[in-house]
Amino acid sequence: AVRYAWENGKYAAAICAAPTILAELGITNGRNATCYPGCEADMGNASVSGDLACVQDGNLITGASAGCAVPFGLALIRVLKGQQTADKVAQQIVIR
């Protein structure tokens, strides 16, 4: 289902160690991504940014860990509902 969605122009998103599943499917190939520290070797030929909480490369959105859930969630809101909605949610949950 994930591969089908990706091949049909939908978003693929994963956080923590789950981006390695996207790598197994070839989705991260040649793209910028992040993952849980220590899982980089399982990210195929993705360009992994280990110091970023969340990375978006086109329709691919990856988050580094459970501790990065807020920026990851806000990125999902931004692509699905727009920047204004993401800003409103960030304000409501008091992200600084």
Backbone as ProteinMPNN parsed JSONL, in Angstrom:
{"seq_chain_A": "AVRYAWENGKYAAAICAAPTILAELGITNGRNATCYPGCEADMGNASVSGDLACVQDGNLITGASAGCAVPFGLALIRVLKGQQTADKVAQQIVIR", "coords_chain_A": {"N_chain_A": [[0.825, -1.194, 0.0], [1.953, 1.234, 0.779], [3.998, 1.571, -1.118], [2.424, 1.676, -3.461], [0.925, 4.022, -2.979], [3.038, 5.896, -2.92], [4.076, 5.632, -5.526], [2.0, 6.719, -6.873], [2.008, 9.404, -6.457], [1.415, 10.267, -3.853], [1.948, 11.308, -0.406], [4.675, 10.051, 1.541], [5.462, 9.176, 4.755], [7.403, 8.836, 7.688], [8.627, 8.063, 10.955], [11.23, 7.929, 13.438], [12.604, 4.75, 13.655], [11.197, 3.829, 11.517], [11.595, 5.076, 8.931], [13.452, 3.389, 7.762], [11.993, 1.334, 6.703], [10.776, 2.583, 4.553], [13.083, 2.963, 3.116], [13.741, 0.301, 2.484], [11.766, -0.139, 0.627], [12.662, 1.376, -1.407], [11.964, 4.02, -1.525], [13.34, 6.133, -0.314], [15.597, 6.392, -1.815], [18.205, 8.291, -3.125], [17.259, 10.592, -1.964], [16.819, 13.236, 0.496], [16.737, 12.641, 3.955], [15.861, 11.67, 7.348], [16.43, 9.724, 10.332], [16.102, 7.456, 13.136], [18.839, 7.777, 15.351], [21.579, 5.731, 14.634], [20.372, 4.07, 12.876], [21.125, 4.748, 10.385], [22.674, 3.245, 8.568], [20.855, 1.548, 7.474], [19.43, 2.964, 5.652], [19.649, 2.864, 2.923], [20.589, 4.47, -0.097], [19.996, 7.04, 0.697], [20.427, 10.495, 1.529], [21.258, 11.119, 4.593], [20.346, 13.185, 7.235], [21.411, 13.458, 10.242], [21.246, 15.326, 12.272], [18.913, 16.725, 12.187], [15.523, 17.282, 13.143], [13.288, 16.805, 11.558], [12.801, 16.063, 8.154], [11.941, 17.129, 4.969], [11.6, 16.071, 1.69], [10.396, 16.733, -1.147], [7.62, 14.738, -1.648], [8.286, 13.13, 0.441], [8.518, 12.685, 3.867], [10.325, 12.632, 6.789], [11.015, 11.787, 10.202], [13.169, 12.089, 13.056], [12.934, 10.845, 15.632], [10.873, 9.764, 18.446], [10.972, 11.914, 20.137], [10.97, 13.965, 18.381], [8.473, 14.301, 17.452], [6.68, 16.482, 17.433], [7.704, 18.555, 15.567], [7.642, 16.876, 13.308], [4.911, 16.176, 13.149], [3.836, 18.747, 12.729], [4.92, 19.287, 10.232], [3.525, 17.43, 8.691], [0.912, 18.416, 8.991], [1.272, 20.883, 7.702], [1.732, 20.139, 4.979], [-0.642, 18.851, 4.401], [-2.754, 20.495, 5.212], [-1.931, 23.123, 5.0], [0.24, 26.002, 5.523], [-0.775, 28.037, 7.197], [-2.613, 26.712, 8.862], [-0.863, 24.913, 10.119], [0.747, 26.748, 11.495], [-1.163, 27.822, 13.221], [-1.838, 25.572, 14.8], [0.684, 25.101, 15.961], [0.904, 27.404, 17.49], [-1.246, 27.011, 19.219], [-0.412, 24.798, 20.673], [1.66, 25.818, 21.944], [4.343, 26.021, 20.903], [7.63, 27.065, 20.755]], "CA_chain_A": [[0.0, 0.0, 0.0], [2.845, 2.4, 0.839], [4.639, 1.702, -2.434], [1.385, 2.097, -4.402], [0.653, 5.433, -2.709], [4.211, 6.656, -3.343], [4.153, 5.605, -6.987], [0.876, 7.484, -7.404], [2.146, 10.811, -6.099], [0.97, 10.587, -2.494], [3.021, 11.493, 0.569], [5.172, 8.954, 2.366], [6.01, 9.772, 5.967], [7.777, 7.86, 8.708], [9.407, 8.655, 12.037], [12.042, 7.058, 14.289], [13.266, 3.735, 12.831], [10.319, 3.493, 10.392], [12.106, 5.435, 7.614], [14.194, 2.274, 7.163], [11.02, 0.575, 5.9], [10.686, 3.319, 3.292], [14.328, 2.674, 2.398], [13.599, -1.053, 1.939], [10.871, -0.036, -0.518], [13.312, 2.206, -2.423], [11.368, 5.359, -1.524], [14.307, 7.151, 0.111], [16.763, 6.401, -2.713], [18.59, 9.563, -3.702], [16.53, 11.693, -1.323], [17.208, 13.684, 1.824], [15.885, 12.028, 4.973], [16.435, 11.481, 8.671], [15.939, 8.51, 10.981], [16.598, 7.274, 14.491], [20.291, 7.63, 15.375], [22.051, 4.355, 14.612], [19.699, 3.361, 11.772], [21.566, 5.337, 9.119], [23.187, 2.208, 7.662], [19.709, 0.871, 6.865], [18.686, 3.955, 4.874], [19.97, 2.768, 1.498], [21.451, 5.555, -0.571], [19.451, 8.339, 1.084], [21.324, 11.437, 2.185], [20.658, 11.188, 5.924], [20.725, 14.304, 8.094], [21.211, 12.984, 11.602], [21.097, 16.402, 13.242], [17.64, 17.412, 11.97], [14.352, 16.618, 13.723], [12.357, 16.428, 10.506], [13.3, 16.402, 6.822], [11.012, 16.929, 3.86], [12.165, 16.087, 0.348], [9.231, 16.511, -1.992], [6.531, 14.048, -0.962], [8.85, 12.29, 1.495], [8.711, 13.382, 5.144], [10.862, 11.717, 7.788], [11.334, 12.36, 11.502], [14.292, 11.378, 13.659], [12.638, 10.045, 16.822], [9.648, 10.145, 19.148], [11.199, 13.251, 20.667], [10.815, 14.911, 17.272], [7.104, 14.124, 16.961], [5.997, 17.752, 17.193], [8.036, 19.094, 14.249], [7.176, 15.926, 12.312], [3.466, 16.374, 13.039], [3.575, 20.051, 12.111], [5.237, 19.154, 8.801], [2.396, 16.722, 8.085], [-0.201, 19.369, 8.93], [1.594, 21.882, 6.687], [1.526, 19.64, 3.612], [-2.02, 18.41, 4.209], [-3.741, 21.544, 5.501], [-1.382, 24.443, 4.723], [1.107, 26.651, 6.509], [-1.575, 28.777, 8.164], [-3.139, 25.753, 9.839], [0.276, 24.431, 10.912], [1.115, 27.838, 12.406], [-2.217, 27.913, 14.242], [-1.659, 24.45, 15.716], [1.909, 25.354, 16.718], [0.582, 28.434, 18.481], [-2.148, 26.44, 20.224], [0.302, 23.864, 21.553], [2.689, 26.671, 22.54], [5.685, 25.7, 20.429], [8.424, 28.29, 20.618]], "C_chain_A": [[0.87, 1.259, 0.0], [3.506, 2.626, -0.517], [3.637, 2.212, -3.47], [1.091, 3.592, -4.227], [1.8, 6.299, -3.224], [4.274, 6.749, -4.868], [3.025, 6.386, -7.645], [0.828, 8.908, -6.854], [1.656, 11.216, -4.732], [2.188, 10.794, -1.592], [3.404, 10.172, 1.21], [5.839, 9.608, 3.566], [6.293, 8.678, 6.982], [8.681, 8.545, 9.725], [10.131, 7.554, 12.816], [12.773, 6.03, 13.417], [12.454, 3.399, 11.579], [10.805, 3.991, 9.027], [12.925, 4.313, 6.959], [13.264, 1.376, 6.345], [10.848, 1.254, 4.547], [11.935, 3.081, 2.45], [14.266, 1.286, 1.76], [12.73, -1.059, 0.68], [11.462, 0.808, -1.65], [12.823, 3.639, -2.453], [12.38, 6.44, -1.164], [15.512, 7.264, -0.828], [17.0, 7.776, -3.338], [17.914, 10.768, -3.075], [17.153, 12.054, 0.021], [16.227, 13.112, 2.826], [16.58, 12.082, 6.328], [15.835, 10.206, 9.255], [16.502, 8.46, 12.397], [18.115, 7.087, 14.456], [20.711, 6.164, 15.513], [21.424, 3.538, 13.496], [20.177, 3.841, 10.403], [22.031, 4.289, 8.105], [22.061, 1.464, 6.937], [18.879, 1.795, 5.984], [19.043, 3.94, 3.39], [20.881, 3.887, 1.067], [20.816, 6.924, -0.344], [20.564, 9.196, 1.665], [20.705, 11.733, 3.549], [21.245, 12.343, 6.725], [20.409, 13.923, 9.525], [20.974, 14.075, 12.618], [19.787, 17.174, 13.082], [16.48, 16.589, 12.538], [13.431, 16.063, 12.651], [12.925, 16.899, 9.172], [12.194, 16.133, 5.807], [11.779, 17.046, 2.565], [11.025, 15.726, -0.602], [8.114, 15.876, -1.189], [7.006, 13.096, 0.129], [9.088, 13.137, 2.744], [9.179, 12.352, 6.165], [11.185, 12.479, 9.067], [12.351, 11.474, 12.2], [13.914, 10.461, 14.822], [11.32, 10.495, 17.442], [9.765, 11.544, 19.739], [11.052, 14.35, 19.626], [9.399, 14.872, 16.708], [6.4, 15.441, 16.663], [6.407, 18.368, 15.857], [7.587, 18.186, 13.103], [5.671, 16.109, 12.077], [3.108, 17.688, 12.382], [3.904, 20.039, 10.62], [4.102, 18.454, 8.073], [1.189, 17.65, 7.951], [0.035, 20.381, 7.814], [1.307, 21.369, 5.285], [0.076, 19.242, 3.357], [-3.046, 19.529, 4.347], [-3.221, 22.967, 5.288], [-0.609, 25.042, 5.878], [0.306, 27.378, 7.58], [-2.125, 27.86, 9.251], [-2.013, 25.216, 10.721], [0.713, 25.494, 11.915], [0.106, 27.963, 13.546], [-2.073, 26.789, 15.267], [-0.416, 24.657, 16.576], [1.67, 26.387, 17.812], [-0.286, 27.845, 19.6], [-1.451, 25.464, 21.163], [1.547, 24.525, 22.16], [4.092, 26.19, 22.2], [6.431, 27.004, 20.214], [9.674, 28.015, 19.828]], "O_chain_A": [[0.565, 2.231, -0.691], [3.562, 3.756, -1.002], [3.968, 3.087, -4.27], [1.018, 4.335, -5.206], [1.571, 7.313, -3.883], [4.5, 7.824, -5.424], [3.084, 6.681, -8.839], [-0.23, 9.534, -6.79], [1.493, 12.408, -4.47], [3.317, 10.49, -1.977], [2.568, 9.288, 1.398], [6.682, 10.491, 3.411], [5.529, 7.722, 7.121], [9.406, 9.485, 9.398], [9.696, 6.403, 12.844], [13.505, 6.426, 12.51], [12.97, 2.748, 10.671], [10.455, 3.374, 8.021], [13.075, 4.291, 5.737], [13.707, 0.728, 5.396], [10.781, 0.586, 3.515], [11.86, 3.006, 1.224], [14.693, 1.112, 0.618], [12.929, -1.877, -0.219], [10.858, 0.946, -2.714], [13.229, 4.406, -3.327], [12.283, 7.559, -1.666], [16.355, 8.144, -0.648], [16.121, 8.343, -3.987], [17.996, 11.869, -3.621], [17.912, 11.278, 0.602], [15.021, 13.096, 2.58], [17.737, 12.488, 6.434], [14.853, 9.676, 8.735], [17.284, 9.322, 12.798], [18.627, 6.329, 13.632], [20.247, 5.456, 16.406], [21.886, 2.436, 13.196], [19.679, 3.382, 9.376], [21.797, 4.443, 6.906], [22.291, 0.827, 5.909], [17.757, 1.457, 5.608], [18.766, 4.906, 2.678], [21.834, 4.227, 1.767], [21.066, 7.861, -1.102], [21.529, 8.678, 2.226], [19.748, 12.5, 3.651], [22.46, 12.467, 6.877], [19.269, 14.052, 9.971], [20.539, 13.785, 13.732], [19.573, 18.174, 13.768], [16.46, 15.363, 12.429], [12.86, 14.984, 12.809], [13.465, 18.001, 9.072], [11.594, 15.059, 5.786], [12.524, 18.004, 2.359], [10.735, 14.55, -0.824], [7.702, 16.414, -0.161], [6.209, 12.337, 0.68], [9.764, 14.165, 2.695], [8.523, 11.334, 6.383], [11.572, 13.646, 9.034], [12.397, 10.265, 11.973], [14.517, 9.4, 14.981], [10.727, 11.485, 17.013], [8.776, 12.272, 19.83], [11.016, 15.533, 19.964], [9.156, 15.36, 15.604], [5.599, 15.509, 15.731], [5.524, 18.686, 15.06], [7.195, 18.675, 12.044], [5.222, 16.188, 10.934], [2.185, 17.749, 11.57], [3.236, 20.71, 9.833], [3.75, 18.838, 6.958], [0.525, 17.665, 6.915], [-0.886, 20.706, 7.064], [0.704, 22.079, 4.48], [-0.386, 19.291, 2.217], [-4.081, 19.515, 3.682], [-3.992, 23.921, 5.386], [-0.77, 24.657, 7.036], [0.672, 27.338, 8.755], [-2.098, 28.208, 10.431], [-2.186, 25.079, 11.932], [1.017, 25.173, 13.064], [0.483, 28.184, 14.697], [-2.175, 27.03, 16.47], [-0.45, 24.417, 17.783], [2.176, 26.253, 18.926], [-0.083, 28.144, 20.777], [-1.851, 25.317, 22.318], [2.368, 23.87, 22.801], [4.923, 25.978, 23.084], [5.927, 27.927, 19.574], [10.475, 28.922, 19.604]]}, "name": "protein", "num_of_chains": 1, "seq": "AVRYAWENGKYAAAICAAPTILAELGITNGRNATCYPGCEADMGNASVSGDLACVQDGNLITGASAGCAVPFGLALIRVLKGQQTADKVAQQIVIR"}
